[in-house]
Coordinates of N, CA and C in Angstrom, one line a residue:
M1142 N -14.9 54.3 35.2 CA -14.2 53.5 36.3 C -13.8 52.1 35.7
I1143 N -14.7 51.5 34.9 CA -14.4 50.2 34.4 C -13.2 50.2 33.5
L1144 N -13.0 51.3 32.7 CA -11.9 51.4 31.8 C -10.5 51.4 32.6
F1145 N -10.5 52.1 33.8 CA -9.3 52.2 34.6 C -9.1 50.8 35.3
L1146 N -10.2 50.2 35.7 CA -10.0 48.8 36.3 C -9.4 47.8 35.2
S1147 N -9.8 48.0 34.0 CA -9.3 47.2 32.9 C -7.8 47.5 32.8
G1148 N -7.4 48.7 32.9 CA -5.9 49.1 32.9 C -5.2 48.4 34.0
F1149 N -5.8 48.4 35.2 CA -5.2 47.7 36.4 C -5.1 46.2 36.1
G1150 N -6.1 45.6 35.5 CA -6.0 44.2 35.1 C -4.9 43.9 34.1
I1151 N -4.7 44.8 33.2 CA -3.6 44.7 32.3 C -2.3 44.7 33.0
Y1152 N -2.1 45.6 34.0 CA -0.9 45.6 34.8 C -0.7 44.3 35.5
L1153 N -1.8 43.8 36.2 CA -1.7 42.6 36.9 C -1.2 41.4 36.0
G1154 N -1.8 41.3 34.8 CA -1.4 40.2 34.0 C 0.0 40.4 33.3
R1155 N 0.3 41.6 32.9 CA 1.5 41.8 32.1 C 2.7 41.9 33.0
F1156 N 2.7 42.6 34.1 CA 3.8 42.9 34.9 C 3.9 41.9 36.1
L1157 N 2.8 41.6 36.7 CA 2.9 40.7 37.9 C 2.6 39.2 37.5
R1158 N 2.3 39.0 36.2 CA 2.1 37.7 35.6 C 0.9 36.9 36.3
W1159 N -0.1 37.6 36.7 CA -1.3 36.9 37.2 C -2.2 36.5 36.1
N1160 N -2.9 35.4 36.2 CA -3.8 35.0 35.1 C -5.2 34.9 35.7
S1161 N -6.2 34.7 34.9 CA -7.6 34.7 35.3 C -7.9 33.6 36.3
W1162 N -7.2 32.4 36.1 CA -7.5 31.3 37.0 C -6.9 31.5 38.4
D1163 N -6.0 32.4 38.5 CA -5.4 32.7 39.8 C -6.4 33.2 40.8
I1164 N -7.5 33.7 40.3 CA -8.6 34.1 41.3 C -9.1 32.9 42.1
I1165 N -9.1 31.8 41.5 CA -9.5 30.5 42.1 C -8.4 29.8 42.8
S1166 N -7.2 29.7 42.1 CA -6.1 28.9 42.6 C -5.3 29.6 43.6
N1167 N -5.1 30.9 43.5 CA -4.3 31.7 44.5 C -5.0 33.0 44.9
P1168 N -6.2 32.9 45.4 CA -6.9 34.2 45.7 C -6.2 35.0 46.8
L1169 N -5.6 34.4 47.8 CA -5.0 35.2 48.9 C -3.7 35.9 48.4
L1170 N -2.9 35.2 47.6 CA -1.7 35.9 47.1 C -2.1 37.0 46.1
L1171 N -3.1 36.8 45.3 CA -3.5 37.8 44.4 C -4.1 39.0 45.2
A1172 N -4.9 38.8 46.1 CA -5.5 39.8 47.0 C -4.4 40.6 47.7
N1173 N -3.4 39.9 48.2 CA -2.3 40.5 48.9 C -1.6 41.5 47.9
D1174 N -1.3 41.1 46.7 CA -0.6 42.0 45.7 C -1.5 43.2 45.5
I1175 N -2.8 43.0 45.3 CA -3.7 44.1 45.0 C -3.8 45.1 46.2
I1176 N -4.0 44.5 47.4 CA -4.1 45.4 48.6 C -2.8 46.1 48.8
H1177 N -1.7 45.5 48.7 CA -0.4 46.1 48.9 C -0.2 47.4 48.0
R1178 N -0.6 47.2 46.7 CA -0.5 48.4 45.8 C -1.5 49.5 46.1
I1179 N -2.6 49.1 46.6 CA -3.6 50.2 47.0 C -3.2 50.9 48.3
K1180 N -2.7 50.1 49.3 CA -2.2 50.7 50.5 C -1.0 51.6 50.4
H1181 N -0.1 51.2 49.5 CA 1.2 51.9 49.3 C 1.4 52.3 47.9
P1182 N 0.6 53.3 47.5 CA 0.6 53.7 46.0 C 1.9 54.3 45.6
L1183 N 2.6 55.0 46.5 CA 3.9 55.7 46.2 C 5.0 54.7 46.0
S1184 N 4.9 53.5 46.5 CA 5.9 52.5 46.4 C 5.8 51.8 45.0
H1185 N 4.8 52.0 44.3 CA 4.5 51.3 43.0 C 4.1 52.3 41.9
P1186 N 5.1 53.2 41.5 CA 4.7 54.1 40.5 C 4.3 53.5 39.1
R1187 N 5.0 52.4 38.8 CA 4.7 51.8 37.5 C 3.3 51.2 37.5
T1188 N 2.8 50.7 38.6 CA 1.4 50.2 38.7 C 0.4 51.3 38.3
W1189 N 0.6 52.5 38.8 CA -0.4 53.5 38.6 C -0.2 54.2 37.2
G1190 N 1.1 54.2 36.8 CA 1.4 54.7 35.4 C 0.7 53.8 34.3
V1191 N 0.9 52.5 34.5 CA 0.3 51.6 33.5 C -1.2 51.7 33.6
T1192 N -1.8 51.7 34.8 CA -3.2 51.7 35.0 C -3.8 52.9 34.4
F1193 N -3.3 54.1 34.7 CA -3.9 55.3 34.2 C -3.6 55.5 32.7
G1194 N -2.4 55.0 32.3 CA -2.1 55.1 30.9 C -3.1 54.3 30.0
F1195 N -3.3 53.1 30.4 CA -4.3 52.2 29.6 C -5.7 52.7 29.8
G1196 N -6.0 53.2 31.0 CA -7.3 53.7 31.3 C -7.6 54.9 30.4
L1197 N -6.7 55.8 30.3 CA -6.8 57.0 29.4 C -6.9 56.6 27.9
L1198 N -6.1 55.6 27.5 CA -6.1 55.1 26.2 C -7.5 54.5 25.9
F1199 N -8.1 53.7 26.8 CA -9.4 53.2 26.6 C -10.5 54.3 26.5
L1200 N -10.3 55.3 27.4 CA -11.3 56.4 27.5 C -11.2 57.2 26.2
F1201 N -10.0 57.4 25.7 CA -9.9 58.1 24.4 C -10.5 57.3 23.3
G1202 N -10.2 56.0 23.2 CA -10.8 55.2 22.2 C -12.4 55.2 22.3
F1203 N -12.9 55.1 23.5 CA -14.3 55.1 23.6 C -14.9 56.4 23.2
L1204 N -14.3 57.5 23.6 CA -14.9 58.8 23.2 C -14.7 59.1 21.7
L1205 N -13.7 58.6 21.1 CA -13.5 58.7 19.6 C -14.6 57.9 18.9
L1206 N -14.8 56.7 19.3 CA -15.8 55.9 18.6 C -17.2 56.4 18.9
N1207 N -17.4 56.9 20.1 CA -18.7 57.5 20.4 C -19.0 58.8 19.6
T1208 N -17.9 59.6 19.3 CA -18.0 60.8 18.5 C -18.2 60.5 17.0
L1209 N -17.5 59.5 16.6 CA -17.6 59.1 15.1 C -18.9 58.4 14.8
Q1210 N -19.6 57.8 15.8 CA -20.8 57.1 15.5 C -21.9 58.1 15.2
P1211 N -22.6 57.8 14.0 CA -23.7 58.8 13.7 C -24.8 58.8 14.8
N1212 N -25.3 60.0 15.0 CA -26.4 60.1 16.0 C -27.7 59.4 15.4
Q1213 N -28.3 58.6 16.2 CA -29.5 57.8 15.8 C -30.7 58.7 15.6
N1214 N -30.7 59.9 16.2 CA -31.9 60.7 16.1 C -31.9 61.7 14.9
E1215 N -30.7 61.9 14.4 CA -30.5 62.8 13.2 C -30.7 62.1 11.9
P1216 N -31.4 62.6 10.9 CA -31.4 62.0 9.6 C -30.1 62.0 9.0
S1217 N -29.7 60.9 8.3 CA -28.5 60.8 7.6 C -28.6 60.5 6.2
I1218 N -27.8 61.1 5.3 CA -27.9 60.8 3.9 C -27.4 59.4 3.6
L1219 N -26.6 58.8 4.6 CA -26.1 57.5 4.3 C -27.0 56.3 4.7
K1220 N -28.1 56.7 5.5 CA -29.0 55.6 5.9 C -29.9 55.2 4.7
S1221 N -30.2 54.0 4.6 CA -31.1 53.5 3.5 C -32.5 53.8 3.9
K1222 N -33.3 54.1 2.8 CA -34.7 54.4 3.1 C -35.6 53.3 3.1

């Protein structure tokens, strides 16, 4: 879930041009943009395309790194003795 929330954060910053300090300086306008996109998802296809696209990219990267990482319980010939 966090990976897809990160994708939504990328959308907010890249396409809607919100910055991290806007949580403090413009919280109502930011909340309005977020709520509008959640309440009317079919009106904002780019929002969900970018969100799920980056979410899947992050998920793929996580799974790839998790798969390539050697298992800590198995003996490895690369580990020093």
